[in-house]
Structure formats: C-alpha cells, structure tokens
XYZ file of C-alpha atoms in Angstrom:
759
model
C -0.147 -0.167 -0.016
C 3.012 2.366 0.862
C 4.695 1.661 -2.671
C 1.028 2.456 -4.088
C 0.427 5.485 -2.146
C 4.031 6.916 -3.110
C 3.404 6.598 -6.652
C 0.222 8.343 -6.577
C 1.332 10.938 -4.661
C 4.575 11.695 -6.975
C 2.528 11.626 -10.058
C 0.318 14.356 -8.096
C 3.424 16.158 -7.527
C 4.663 15.860 -11.334
C 1.347 17.237 -12.454
C 1.632 20.414 -9.860
C 5.142 21.063 -11.252
C 3.665 21.374 -14.518
C 1.183 23.242 -13.915
C 3.144 25.613 -11.828
C 5.449 26.041 -15.123
C 2.410 26.439 -17.945
C 0.056 28.138 -16.039
C 0.941 31.612 -14.575
C -2.130 33.386 -13.236
C -2.617 32.912 -9.347
C -6.206 33.495 -7.619
C -7.316 36.346 -6.118
C -5.964 37.064 -3.064
C -8.070 38.522 -0.324
C -8.023 42.427 -0.563
C -5.408 43.897 1.449
C -3.612 40.516 2.444
C 0.229 39.864 2.284
C 1.052 38.497 -1.450
C 0.226 34.895 -1.406
C 3.121 32.212 -3.246
C 1.138 30.543 -6.113
C 3.097 27.430 -5.576
C 1.072 23.872 -4.997
C -0.857 24.110 -7.932
C -0.130 26.781 -8.945
C -2.899 28.757 -7.164
C -4.864 28.031 -9.699
C -7.321 24.743 -9.800
C -4.887 22.653 -8.248
C -3.355 19.093 -9.415
C -4.019 15.675 -8.422
C -7.426 14.743 -10.066
C -10.776 16.002 -11.143
C -12.864 18.202 -8.811
C -16.361 16.810 -7.824
C -18.492 19.045 -5.245
C -20.993 18.006 -3.401
C -23.785 19.139 -0.883
C -21.295 19.651 2.123
C -18.895 21.428 0.319
C -19.233 24.251 1.301
C -17.693 27.228 3.944
C -18.245 26.499 7.108
C -17.272 30.383 7.923
C -16.576 33.758 6.270
C -13.277 34.533 4.814
C -10.783 36.324 6.850
C -11.046 40.252 6.764
C -8.529 42.261 4.555
C -4.713 42.281 6.039
C -5.280 39.686 7.966
C -2.094 38.444 7.736
C -0.068 41.087 7.000
C 2.725 42.219 9.351
C 1.505 45.455 11.669
C 4.093 47.233 12.471
C 2.805 48.920 15.072
C 1.647 46.054 17.317
C 4.010 43.827 19.813
C 5.431 40.569 18.068
C 6.208 37.207 19.091
C 9.716 36.268 18.893
C 10.603 32.932 16.104
C 13.473 31.111 17.180
C 15.416 28.017 15.081
C 16.673 25.675 17.633
C 18.434 21.859 17.343
C 17.568 18.817 19.059
C 19.367 15.297 18.807
C 16.441 12.779 17.804
C 17.072 9.839 20.233
C 14.081 7.885 17.988
C 16.169 8.712 14.310
C 19.627 9.021 15.632
C 20.440 12.565 13.618
C 20.262 16.230 14.864
C 17.087 18.087 13.395
C 16.124 21.722 13.551
C 12.664 23.068 14.109
C 11.642 26.749 14.744
C 9.696 27.905 17.938
C 7.169 31.051 18.040
C 7.238 33.010 21.336
C 4.044 35.479 21.702
C 4.833 38.825 22.640
C 5.599 38.882 26.200
C 6.753 35.434 26.459
C 7.137 34.848 30.418
C 8.714 31.808 32.170
C 6.397 32.839 35.058
C 3.244 31.432 33.361
C 2.161 28.679 31.175
C 0.830 28.657 27.466
C -0.637 26.008 25.362
C 1.261 24.580 22.156
C 0.042 24.277 18.924
C 2.446 22.342 16.151
C 2.219 23.543 12.474
C 3.492 20.833 9.766
C 4.918 21.963 6.925
C 3.849 20.676 2.955
C 6.056 18.377 1.039
C 8.178 21.142 -0.825
C 8.870 23.264 2.527
C 10.894 23.005 5.831
C 10.518 23.910 9.076
C 10.234 27.751 7.317
C 7.416 27.397 5.222
C 4.810 28.395 7.407
C 6.490 31.908 8.555
C 8.586 32.248 5.025
C 5.440 31.103 2.004
C 2.153 31.547 4.709
C 2.131 34.134 7.102
C 1.689 32.533 10.496
C 3.723 34.464 12.682
C 1.743 37.644 10.996
C -1.651 36.086 11.376
C -0.970 34.945 15.321
C 0.702 38.771 15.979
C -2.367 40.257 14.279
C -4.944 37.895 16.107
C -3.114 38.517 19.397
C -3.065 41.896 19.189
C -7.209 41.928 18.610
C -7.574 40.065 21.688
C -8.959 37.184 19.808
C -7.027 34.566 20.480
C -4.892 33.610 23.832
C -0.935 33.571 23.860
C 0.657 30.583 22.502
C 3.466 28.921 21.467
C 3.966 27.433 18.451
C 6.337 24.531 16.718
C 7.083 24.136 13.616
C 9.336 20.897 12.879
C 10.535 18.941 9.650
C 8.374 17.078 8.311
C 10.707 14.947 7.083
C 12.485 12.842 9.417
C 15.019 11.863 6.883
C 16.517 15.284 6.617
C 19.077 16.526 9.077
C 20.460 20.229 10.455
C 23.405 19.334 8.053
C 21.191 18.605 5.102
C 19.247 22.222 5.900
C 22.935 24.207 5.937
C 23.579 22.488 2.558
C 24.420 24.756 -0.224
C 20.824 24.729 -2.864
C 22.461 22.322 -5.534
C 23.430 20.087 -2.467
C 20.055 19.579 -1.569
C 18.638 19.081 -4.825
C 18.024 22.737 -6.125
C 18.788 23.441 -9.496
C 17.894 26.739 -12.106
C 14.686 25.977 -13.186
C 13.090 24.240 -10.320
C 9.290 24.242 -9.492
C 9.257 27.793 -7.395
C 9.208 27.979 -3.441
C 6.204 26.125 -2.680
C 5.221 24.364 -5.566
C 5.066 20.585 -5.316
C 8.370 18.757 -5.367
C 10.288 22.225 -4.827
C 13.267 21.245 -2.364
C 12.076 17.735 -2.370
C 15.276 16.577 -2.955
C 16.788 18.322 -0.033
C 18.344 15.745 2.500
C 17.736 11.942 1.478
C 15.701 12.982 -1.636
C 12.148 11.755 -2.477
C 11.612 9.254 0.721
C 8.112 9.053 1.058
C 8.655 6.599 4.101
C 10.534 9.291 6.122
C 6.683 11.160 6.328
C 5.222 8.660 7.971
C 6.269 6.403 11.047
C 9.857 7.980 11.914
C 8.283 11.500 11.657
C 5.565 9.556 14.071
C 8.027 8.935 16.249
C 10.308 11.782 16.058
C 7.716 14.398 17.189
C 5.656 12.285 19.804
C 9.694 11.054 21.346
C 11.247 14.070 20.511
C 9.902 17.089 19.423
C 7.166 17.351 22.239
C 9.489 16.018 25.268
C 11.450 18.916 23.982
C 9.245 21.763 24.093
C 7.944 20.089 27.337
C 11.239 20.610 29.158
C 12.790 23.813 27.372
C 9.669 26.017 27.362
C 7.325 26.745 29.674
C 4.022 25.307 28.574
C 1.220 22.951 29.442
C 2.021 19.355 29.417
C -1.429 18.382 29.321
C -3.246 17.094 25.963
C -6.022 19.744 26.698
C -3.482 22.627 25.858
C -2.036 20.910 22.825
C -2.755 21.224 19.290
C -1.914 19.886 15.753
C -2.223 21.084 12.552
C -0.567 20.874 9.049
C -0.727 21.995 5.154
C -0.433 19.182 2.397
C 1.696 16.832 3.197
C 1.519 18.402 6.536
C -2.100 18.279 6.841
C -2.161 13.894 6.069
C 0.406 13.954 8.435
C -1.810 15.628 10.816
C -4.626 13.712 10.160
C -2.931 10.474 10.650
C -1.015 11.219 13.807
C -3.959 13.391 15.400
C -6.868 11.249 14.603
C -5.260 8.260 16.964
C -3.698 9.843 19.740
C -6.215 12.002 21.354
C -4.141 11.508 24.713
C -1.466 13.445 23.361
C -3.733 15.987 21.357
C -7.238 17.898 22.211
C -7.044 19.594 18.559
C -6.502 18.280 15.201
C -6.506 20.556 11.914
C -5.988 19.094 8.714
C -5.777 22.000 5.589
C -5.470 20.433 1.929
C -4.540 17.182 3.264
C -2.294 15.075 0.628
C -2.447 11.603 -0.146
C -0.043 10.736 2.633
C -3.471 10.471 4.245
C -4.114 6.748 4.961
C -6.694 5.697 2.901
C -9.143 4.103 3.302
C -10.257 6.191 6.005
C -11.093 2.878 7.773
C -7.331 2.517 7.653
C -7.089 5.975 8.918
C -9.291 5.646 11.725
C -10.354 2.444 12.705
C -11.793 2.770 15.453
C -14.583 6.134 15.346
C -14.900 6.155 18.589
C -11.022 7.250 19.427
C -11.491 10.836 17.451
C -14.800 11.335 19.158
C -12.469 12.248 21.910
C -10.747 15.524 20.676
C -12.354 18.707 21.578
C -12.174 19.465 17.511
C -11.369 18.002 14.573
C -11.331 20.626 11.871
C -11.117 19.460 7.684
C -10.492 21.885 5.331
C -10.020 22.279 1.765
C -10.189 24.704 -1.399
C -13.143 23.991 -3.936
C -10.027 24.587 -6.499
C -7.633 22.074 -4.929
C -7.531 18.498 -7.167
C -6.244 17.037 -3.831
C -10.087 17.816 -2.077
C -10.981 14.413 -2.493
C -8.958 13.210 0.435
C -10.338 15.546 2.622
C -13.989 14.849 1.390
C -13.506 10.837 2.081
C -12.212 11.569 5.617
C -15.262 14.088 6.031
C -17.935 11.814 4.717
C -16.676 8.698 7.248
C -16.592 10.693 9.930
C -19.816 12.023 9.148
C -21.297 8.581 9.141
C -19.540 7.542 11.887
C -20.727 10.422 14.194
C -17.568 11.868 14.728
C -18.226 15.760 15.504
C -16.167 17.560 13.212
C -15.627 21.518 11.144
C -15.644 20.665 7.459
C -14.188 23.853 5.739
C -14.350 24.210 2.007
C -13.903 28.113 0.676
C -12.994 29.106 -2.900
C -9.122 28.492 -2.818
C -7.093 26.058 -4.537
C -4.010 24.520 -3.148
C -2.297 27.727 -1.902
C -0.913 29.978 0.834
C -4.083 31.845 0.605
C -6.115 28.593 1.926
C -3.547 27.710 4.565
C -3.426 31.334 6.071
C -7.085 31.801 6.052
C -7.346 28.346 7.965
C -4.608 28.780 10.663
C -6.705 32.415 11.099
C -9.805 31.069 11.578
C -8.717 27.200 13.294
C -6.329 28.976 15.875
C -9.631 31.172 16.985
C -11.545 27.904 18.075
C -8.305 26.157 19.525
C -7.627 26.146 23.519
C -11.400 27.343 24.334
C -14.082 25.638 26.399
C -16.406 24.962 24.189
C -14.707 24.429 20.341
C -17.155 24.493 17.347
C -18.165 21.799 15.788
C -20.291 21.959 12.808
C -20.518 18.769 11.001
C -21.411 15.850 12.467
C -25.330 16.299 12.600
C -25.388 19.526 14.851
C -26.820 22.486 12.995
C -24.320 25.507 12.526
C -24.397 27.585 15.984
C -25.872 30.547 15.676
C -23.843 34.006 16.964
C -22.891 37.467 16.194
C -19.879 37.885 14.116
C -17.635 39.393 16.414
C -14.783 38.144 18.069
C -14.011 34.932 16.305
C -15.344 33.538 13.144
C -18.790 32.042 13.124
C -20.986 29.587 10.402
C -22.401 30.776 7.088
C -25.902 32.396 8.000
C -28.674 30.839 5.858
C -30.628 33.718 4.517
C -34.413 34.405 5.925
C -36.497 34.517 2.961
C -39.180 34.464 4.915
C -41.465 37.979 5.059
C -40.389 40.436 8.418
C -42.976 41.529 10.326
C -44.155 44.980 9.506
C -43.581 46.854 12.121
C -40.448 48.606 11.518
C -39.358 51.522 13.100
C -36.654 54.333 11.931
C -33.387 53.341 13.835
C -32.336 55.504 16.486
C -29.067 56.635 14.386
C -30.680 57.504 11.590
C -29.595 60.784 9.695
C -31.921 64.234 10.403
C -32.130 66.116 7.220
C -34.356 69.582 7.557
C -35.458 68.468 10.876
C -36.927 65.240 9.441
C -35.600 62.080 10.071
C -34.824 59.774 7.370
C -36.970 56.824 7.519
C -34.286 54.301 6.826
C -32.565 52.209 8.080
C -35.749 50.447 9.721
C -35.804 47.947 12.375
C -38.745 45.572 13.313
C -39.751 43.574 16.259
C -37.962 40.847 14.874
C -34.807 42.721 15.156
C -34.521 42.761 11.464
C -32.865 45.594 9.515
C -34.186 47.261 6.311
C -32.997 49.778 4.310
C -33.210 51.064 0.996
C -31.262 53.154 -2.004
C -31.844 54.546 -5.128
C -29.663 53.810 -7.767
C -31.480 53.063 -11.257
C -28.239 51.985 -13.098
C -26.714 49.607 -10.755
C -26.747 46.208 -11.632
C -26.299 44.776 -7.650
C -26.515 46.458 -4.380
C -26.442 43.976 -1.285
C -26.820 45.220 2.283
C -23.384 44.271 4.586
C -23.907 43.683 8.251
C -22.867 41.140 10.397
C -20.532 39.526 8.232
C -23.027 38.509 5.634
C -24.595 40.044 2.387
C -28.151 40.162 1.834
C -29.338 40.922 -1.719
C -31.341 43.934 -2.220
C -33.975 44.069 -5.211
C -34.638 47.202 -7.311
C -38.254 48.482 -8.208
C -39.569 50.293 -11.201
C -38.136 53.401 -9.995
C -34.714 52.471 -9.327
C -35.156 51.793 -5.208
C -33.009 48.985 -4.176
C -34.466 47.267 -1.120
C -33.387 44.357 1.282
C -33.793 43.153 4.484
C -31.061 40.972 7.023
C -31.932 38.495 9.124
C -32.631 39.012 12.796
C -29.715 40.768 14.165
C -28.420 41.094 17.900
C -29.455 43.589 19.748
C -27.042 46.741 19.943
C -24.869 48.726 17.812
C -23.815 47.386 14.227
C -21.567 48.735 12.070
C -22.859 48.410 8.391
C -22.996 49.573 4.529
C -23.669 48.566 1.007
C -22.504 46.913 -1.494
C -23.160 48.896 -5.236
C -21.622 46.794 -7.821
C -18.889 45.430 -5.904
C -17.992 48.498 -4.398
C -18.670 49.650 -0.610
C -20.567 52.675 0.089
C -22.248 54.021 3.293
C -25.881 54.170 4.001
C -26.809 58.001 3.118
C -29.614 57.546 5.517
C -27.768 57.372 8.505
C -25.158 59.523 10.565
C -21.775 58.361 10.279
C -19.356 56.341 12.377
C -15.588 55.843 12.433
C -14.765 51.725 13.250
C -13.105 49.473 11.536
C -10.415 52.233 10.316
C -12.972 54.119 8.031
C -16.139 56.558 8.547
C -19.353 54.175 8.094
C -22.711 53.857 8.773
C -24.145 52.333 12.079
C -27.924 50.718 13.054
C -29.267 50.502 16.594
C -31.107 47.294 17.596
C -33.057 48.100 20.510
C -31.557 46.238 23.886
C -34.073 44.756 26.212
C -31.587 46.745 28.848
C -31.346 49.881 26.706
C -32.914 51.831 29.595
C -29.070 52.461 31.218
C -28.082 54.451 28.340
C -31.239 56.004 26.791
C -31.600 59.669 26.594
C -33.650 60.879 29.568
C -35.541 63.664 31.029
C -32.641 63.444 33.637
C -29.731 66.352 34.225
C -26.925 65.978 31.730
C -23.276 66.838 31.464
C -21.515 68.218 28.506
C -19.291 66.074 26.047
C -16.942 68.657 25.055
C -14.625 68.534 21.676
C -11.250 69.846 23.135
C -8.084 70.764 21.032
C -4.377 71.005 22.561
C -0.830 71.435 20.959
C 1.208 68.713 21.502
C 4.924 69.315 21.676
C 5.703 65.696 21.598
C 3.528 65.163 18.167
C 4.165 68.747 16.780
C 0.839 68.688 15.822
C -2.537 70.036 17.313
C -4.454 67.225 18.850
C -8.153 66.536 19.742
C -9.787 64.606 22.509
C -13.280 64.862 24.528
C -14.022 65.797 27.859
C -17.455 65.258 29.567
C -18.035 67.237 32.842
C -21.221 65.982 34.934
C -23.687 67.858 35.449
C -23.759 71.255 37.199
C -19.911 71.489 36.602
C -20.455 74.479 34.983
C -22.669 76.432 38.384
C -20.233 75.496 41.555
C -16.174 75.691 42.119
C -15.885 71.797 43.154
C -13.676 69.763 42.077
C -14.104 66.415 40.466
C -11.822 62.861 40.045
C -11.023 61.900 36.374
C -11.646 58.675 33.974
C -9.170 58.398 31.262
C -11.173 55.994 28.744
C -9.707 54.396 25.499
C -11.002 53.177 22.237
C -10.264 49.975 20.258
C -8.428 49.028 17.509
C -9.413 50.811 14.278
C -11.299 53.199 16.438
C -10.957 57.130 17.711
C -12.280 59.293 20.298
C -15.354 59.588 19.087
C -16.243 55.935 19.525
C -17.280 56.299 23.437
C -19.287 59.203 23.210
C -21.193 57.936 20.058
C -20.854 54.277 19.561
C -20.493 54.054 23.266
C -23.301 56.682 24.921
C -20.602 56.910 27.474
C -21.816 60.503 28.457
C -25.808 59.133 28.898
C -24.499 55.826 30.973
C -22.935 58.503 33.399
C -26.049 61.086 33.188
C -28.445 57.953 34.111
C -26.115 56.398 37.059
C -25.288 60.055 38.434
C -29.372 60.507 38.447
C -30.072 57.730 40.168
C -27.779 58.124 42.548
C -25.448 54.865 41.865
C -22.386 56.604 40.810
C -20.395 59.900 42.355
C -19.934 62.669 39.735
C -16.539 62.637 38.025
C -15.050 63.940 34.806
C -14.258 61.270 31.962
C -11.736 61.864 29.343
C -11.449 60.021 25.900
C -8.794 60.187 23.972
C -7.005 59.044 20.726
C -4.870 56.447 20.929
C -2.879 56.930 17.441
C -0.978 59.665 17.500
C -0.146 62.033 14.236
C 3.052 61.331 13.154
C 3.989 58.768 15.379
C 1.284 56.349 15.160
C 0.354 55.935 11.285
C -2.544 58.582 11.675
C -6.632 56.843 12.638
C -6.475 53.054 12.249
C -2.797 52.563 12.858
C -1.223 50.486 15.312
C -0.309 53.150 18.139
C 3.363 52.286 17.937
C 5.384 53.946 14.958
C 5.003 55.317 12.096
C 4.284 52.654 9.669
C 6.976 51.362 8.030
C 9.102 51.670 10.920
C 9.318 49.770 13.833
C 6.959 50.047 16.611
C 7.792 52.774 19.266
C 7.705 50.416 22.576
C 11.426 51.124 23.912
C 13.538 48.413 24.693
C 11.912 44.996 23.682
C 11.201 42.902 26.744
C 12.792 39.028 27.058
C 11.213 36.828 24.573
C 10.694 39.765 21.607
C 12.294 40.510 18.969
C 14.836 43.122 19.721
C 15.308 41.373 23.297
C 19.183 40.190 24.109
C 19.640 36.386 23.154
C 18.140 34.099 26.017
C 20.107 31.091 27.298
C 18.545 27.989 27.405
C 14.715 28.034 27.396
C 13.416 31.479 26.404
C 12.302 33.382 29.491
C 11.264 37.389 29.800
C 9.428 39.635 32.036
C 5.950 38.745 33.040
C 3.559 37.732 30.181
C 0.262 40.050 29.441
C -2.118 39.504 31.496
C -1.093 35.822 32.376
C -1.456 35.545 28.499
C -4.981 36.612 28.621
C -4.492 40.004 26.396
C -1.514 41.879 25.874
C 0.239 44.939 27.383
C 1.313 47.861 25.102
C 4.090 50.098 26.817
C 6.131 53.110 25.768
C 3.949 54.449 23.106
C 3.782 57.578 21.725
C -0.062 57.622 23.568
C 1.814 56.639 27.099
C 3.948 59.575 26.422
C 1.338 62.672 25.230
C -1.040 60.981 28.385
C 1.446 61.692 30.819
C 3.484 64.209 29.734
C 0.986 66.629 28.172
C -2.865 65.912 28.367
C -3.394 64.682 32.282
C -1.190 68.215 32.805
C -3.514 69.828 30.519
C -6.612 68.894 31.854
C -5.685 69.532 35.685
C -4.329 72.795 34.528
C -7.683 73.673 32.544
C -10.346 72.059 34.493
C -11.286 71.335 38.141
C -9.897 68.067 38.792
C -8.560 66.382 41.612
C -4.969 66.123 40.950
C -4.043 63.058 43.038
C -3.775 59.280 42.312
C -6.647 58.121 44.205
C -8.888 60.173 42.523
C -7.587 59.131 38.645
C -9.308 56.017 36.728
C -7.913 54.469 33.444
C -9.957 51.947 31.633
C -10.018 50.829 27.566
C -11.601 48.702 25.237
C -9.603 46.028 23.359
C -6.642 47.453 22.472
C -7.859 50.509 24.563
C -7.706 47.641 27.294
C -4.155 46.487 26.523
C -2.864 50.162 26.373
C -4.215 50.727 30.018
C -2.673 47.588 31.103
C 0.867 48.594 30.000
C 0.360 52.403 31.205
C -1.156 51.821 34.495
C 1.436 49.227 35.379
C 4.259 51.184 34.622
C 2.696 54.397 36.379
C 0.722 53.237 39.837
C 1.500 56.748 41.004
C -0.867 57.913 39.222
C -3.672 55.962 38.664
C -5.841 53.561 41.319
C -8.378 52.344 39.276
C -7.783 49.939 36.196
C -10.577 48.495 33.774
C -9.987 47.003 31.252
C -12.963 45.472 28.690
C -12.213 42.739 26.429
C -8.790 43.779 26.566
C -6.781 41.304 28.680
C -6.439 41.300 32.387
C -3.489 41.458 35.256
C -2.043 38.297 35.962
C -0.225 38.478 39.948
C 3.196 37.612 38.378
C 3.462 40.735 36.551
C 2.848 42.835 39.632
C 6.387 43.423 40.921
C 5.600 44.554 44.772
C 2.230 43.214 45.436
C 2.381 45.066 48.908
C 2.774 48.164 46.869
C 0.095 47.605 44.427
C -2.715 46.543 46.691
C -1.920 49.809 48.805
C -2.639 52.058 45.688
C -4.939 50.070 43.574
C -8.126 50.320 45.045
C -9.771 48.313 41.935
C -9.115 46.041 38.880
C -11.834 45.466 36.723
C -11.938 43.009 33.963
C -15.222 42.658 31.602
C -15.773 39.989 28.702
C -18.917 39.562 26.622
C -20.375 35.839 27.398
C -19.459 35.235 23.772
C -15.280 35.851 24.141
C -13.134 33.799 25.477
C -13.251 35.409 28.937
C -12.318 32.291 31.019
C -8.734 33.385 31.369
C -9.684 36.768 32.544
C -11.872 35.796 35.337
C -8.995 33.540 35.917
C -6.436 36.282 36.971
C -9.008 38.085 38.721
C -9.710 35.206 41.120
C -5.525 34.735 41.482
C -5.798 38.690 42.168
C -8.465 38.126 44.678
C -6.990 35.164 46.568
C -3.386 37.508 46.833
C -5.651 40.750 48.134
C -6.397 42.745 45.395
C -9.827 44.287 45.145
C -10.628 42.568 41.263
C -13.917 42.306 39.938
C -14.880 40.196 36.694
C -18.379 41.305 34.953
C -19.409 39.115 31.898
C -22.083 40.733 29.873
C -24.407 38.136 28.843
C -24.900 36.937 24.892
C -22.761 39.411 23.530
C -19.579 39.010 21.779
C -16.424 41.651 20.989
C -18.845 44.377 20.253
C -20.173 48.045 21.643
C -22.847 46.647 23.856
C -20.412 44.641 25.993
C -18.583 47.683 26.371
C -21.363 49.856 27.130
C -22.635 47.307 29.999
C -18.823 47.101 31.565
C -19.281 50.959 31.881
C -22.213 50.502 33.567
C -20.866 48.295 35.529
C -17.586 50.176 36.118
C -18.669 53.570 36.858
C -20.540 52.742 40.285
C -17.427 51.259 41.713
C -15.492 54.444 40.809
C -14.130 57.342 43.667
C -16.430 55.698 46.247
C -13.383 56.817 49.333
C -13.157 53.474 50.834
C-alpha cells in the first residue's frame, strides 16, 4: 500500500510542477492581504485529479478580513527562534522553529500548537511562504486568541541539520526547478524523496523527541487539553494520521488541504471511530479548486457517517498559501477554548454574532418580515425630518433602501453577511437582513462590488473607516437611553502637543452642574479599540448618557471623563494604525522585553518579564500615546479643569486595544492611577506585579469585563488569582454579547459605580 501511495503522490507532484510552469495566473487574494505564493497547483485549480463537489462542500465560516495576514509594525510581535535538538528515535540532529508570543514569560504556562509544513517546504514554510507569525501576532493584538507557543518541526524525518545547511545544489535545488512552495520544490533536500520518512519515523520523532523537548525547555502546559496539531498539504496528512489516533496527546487536530499521505481508505486512517470522538476539535478544510479535495472529502464523509463531530470547511481557494493562511486564522480561534465549534457531525451550525472569532455561514431568511419597522435611532436628520431608512422591526431585522437606477447589484452588508437587495421600477433597491443581535452594528452597502455608506444614517468611525451604523434596540437599553435627567457636557477639546508637534483632539465629559459650582472632580481616562478613535465612546458607546443616568440614580459619584485618541499623528500612523511607530518603522515601544524581537539572546529556555494578563491579552508599553497622556494630556486637564490631581482620584480604562494600553500604562504608573478597567482587553496576572504589597496599597480596583461569547475564562481566572492575593478585583460577564459595543456599554455601566467611592 505504501508503494502505491508514493507513486500516486509523485504523480500529483509532477502534475503540480507542470501546472506551475504552464499557468502563471494566481487566484485573487483577499483584498489587503499579504502576497500569496502561487506554488502548489500554481494557485489555479490545483492538481491531483478531477474535482466533484457535493452538497456538504461549502464554507463553514466567512473569509478572514482584509489585511489579516499582513505584518503590522505598530503592534507587539512574537519571537521566532530556530533551534536544534538531538532526535533519539532517529539518531540524528534535527532542526525546528519555535514562535513565542509577545511578552513570553517563564512565570506562566502556555498552550502549544504544532504546525506541519508541506512536501516542498521545511520548518520555514509556515512563516516564509505562508504568514503564520503575522496571522497570530494580529489575532493576539485584536484579543481574539490567547497567547500560545507555536512549534514548526521539519516533517521530513530523513532530513538533518547538515542537509538544511547545505548549499542549494547539494539539496537538490537547480535552476528552473519548481517555484518555492510548489509540489516538489526542494523535494530533493536531504536524502531525496523518501516517502516513508514522512510517516511513522516522523510520528516517532514528534511524539518521542519534539514534544518532550518543548515540554522541558519552554514554559508550556504538558497536558493534551493545551496541545494542538495542524498542518498543510503533506503536513495535513501527517496531522490526520497522527492526531486522529492520539487523543491522549492532542485535543485539537486540523488538516488543511491534506495530501495523499493521509492513510487511505478512511477505515485505515481511523479504524475505531470512537477514538477521535475524544478530541475537542477535528478540523478538515480544503479549497474547492484543489484537485486533492477528494482526500478530505472522503475523511469528512467517513467521520460524518460515524458520528464524529468535526468542522468541514470548503472555501473558494486552491492548493495555495491563501488557503493555509485563511485556515490558520480560523482554526486558531477555536483551539484552547472551553467549547470548540463542531459543525459537521449531525449538528446544526451555531448561531452567533460576528464579533470575536469566525462564525458559521448564515442561511438568509427569505420569509416576509413582520411589518412593524421603525427608523433606527441613529438615522440622519435632514431638514428637521428623521430619515426613514434603515429601519428595524420587532424581529430585530434591519431593512434599508437606496436609489441607484443604473446599478446592477446592491447588497446590504451587516454582521459579516451580504443580503441581496431588489430593485423596483423607479430604481429603488430594498433589502432586509436576518434577525440581528441587540445593540450597535456597523454596516455598509455594496453597489456593483464597491462598498459605500448608507446615506440614511449618521457616520461612525470604526474598522478604520467612516461608515454607517444601526441600533437594534436592546432589552436593557434603558441604562444608556436619553432621559429627562440632568445632563453633563461632552466637549470637543484641542491642544497643541509638543511631542507630536501637532494639535490633538480629545473629548471631555463634565458631569451635570459642573459649570454651576467650584468643587473639584475625579477623572476617568477611557480609551477606544483598534481601528476606532476618540469619537467612539461618546457616539457608539453612549458613555455620557450612561454616566448621566447613573449619577441621576445616585449609583455613581460625579466624575469627569477624558476620551483620547490612541493614534498620535505622525507617531502612530494616523487613524486606524497601531499606536506604536509610524508605518514602515519599528514600533515605538522602547526596549523589547526578553522573548520579543530586539531583546538580548536568551540562554536556555526562553524567559522574560511577566506576560500580559498571564497570556490573556497583551500589554502595550512606551507608546507615543503613553508619552502624550502622561506628559501633556493629564497636565492639560489638571490645569484647565477643576480636577483632583492626586492618584486616588484618577482612573483609566479601555476596550480591546484600549484595554491593552490601559494595562501597560497603569502598571508602569501606579503612582498616577488607583482604578484600572480592561474591557475585552486582557487582564492582569499576579506574576506581572513587581511589588504586591505596594500594588494593593495603591490600586483600589482592578476590573475585567468580557462578553459571554468571548473567551473571558482566562481573564476570570486572573481576577480570582488577584482576589486570593488580596487585591480588590472584579470580573463582569455581559450576557449574550461578543466583542462589541453592547458589551462595552455594559462594562462601563458596571465599572463606573465602583469608582471614587472613598473606600
């Protein structure tokens, strides 16, 4: 059987090389994505055989957003380290690469993902042909995954360190060979095309040498619940061969475009279907232009017939790096969580809002909506008249219309789903969405392939653009409703920053009666998330109304609120860029901590300072915003407003990226802030606190908030650890919300009454 398998796969390899040479076209990449390698199958229909698609062969998730795999200079980056080890099972010296996340610390434990490459690659393929480190860095920066260690082994067990260090000609490379990433590229490295080397010998190396080495040299969990295995092409086959029969070692298994090294038929791959049922997640994925899709189709069908829960994700890609980057983005958001998503084994796709992490595809509701629509509260006012559209009904469905008589296609794009709109005889397009979750939603219209705002709404800055927004009434909207109570003022303020050499804008909320008296007030500095700015908390977040209502009800002490922009012009790349350095420059974060790029080499196992939130977020330190805040903004506020200027009367909080900024600034300036709030933006772990006695003396509250549809469990665990250490810490979970404004409105509503109570 093994000889037949080798012959079949070599035929596939040969077909791929011919296709790569004859067809120079590549599939359209995601807009804004990093350049993709047109290698395996030349990115065009793939190789290996005819493609026959069935009813199950469809996407389980939307495509990742634009730019998901591009390097972002202004966020923290993990460190990629090549290392050598002695393989006792193989009797050779071997190489692998290890990614450690930003802020890696020996003071905490990390889960581990083992990522296997394809036949034409080595331990570098995932980070040189694909963009694994960019994908993971970006997801960490967005708070969508928890920090993890990633190991990139060499899947060809016959290859040694000496083979990898040999000149290209000695490895089998030659002018005119297949492009990097193509099937067969570099196949002659080491000891030639020895197919057996990819099977049992590598399995032994992984289980007996690689995993024990990582467990003993890195600060990682050593149980199966914190270990995942995934791979592309040949590595996908290895993943299925190993992972599906070793649930005692791995809890999460992902095969991307799995190649013919996958044991066949599936009964040979999984002789006992009860074994993979012990896994927390089985992920099968392949592009519908990949000639090897039949391999994954057969595994999917077998698992389905035997009731093995699994994800089956078929998108529009070929056998290429776009497919593998996309699946890493999706897969990594469903590992090391309490309830991984399983959608293919007699389970209906789970409904959810498209907040944090990818969601299953949505079947468009074609039933007539209930005709009790009302205009959204966020609609534009024109000549004293509120625009009718968009409108929302009692089913929480959103309907809008647009006059575009010459357009060929118009879609309503909301919640990651595009709903078709229909045109009437007068050129008006009208469309309605499925039921949306309660709260604020960004949305847009797509006209003949071009995304445009809906002219019926006000404009909101989010997702690094100005666009439309619609409010689906929440059952608890009363706490941020406009009421007949005394109202504070939300002022737009400008001041000249010597640090930025520019005039900066921020907003200042002063409580009711501020203008009437002479008393002084405490101050909360509150920050927005990535891709948003200083408008967010006042507009999308209704922060002023939340405080007005709490103060009127006697639930919160009156205090001021300052809403800054974390993006400093000229230093942070402007709106929507990261808060580090300018585009194209190194992040302005000061000296890199140990375990991060730019740090001093580490001796032995990686170490470093305390990780962010115990790995439940990330810390952003020494940013331009931190310098502006501490050196200019706070002094400006204290000089121009009636504030208390001492530490017990100052608080800081933020959502998502703003939580990470809050995390870094407050820990670095405990003499300035007594209250710390992080909303969907990480948490603080006790090992990060240098002097616990001093911390407890100075810090009156650590507040951590998450939506119930986010992965807030690690943050909750950190809060419990802080409580045991004697810190006043609070964890709040917003019911039935994800990474979204309704979560953060509720966070502020819970956080504000705890501030400045004089205890």
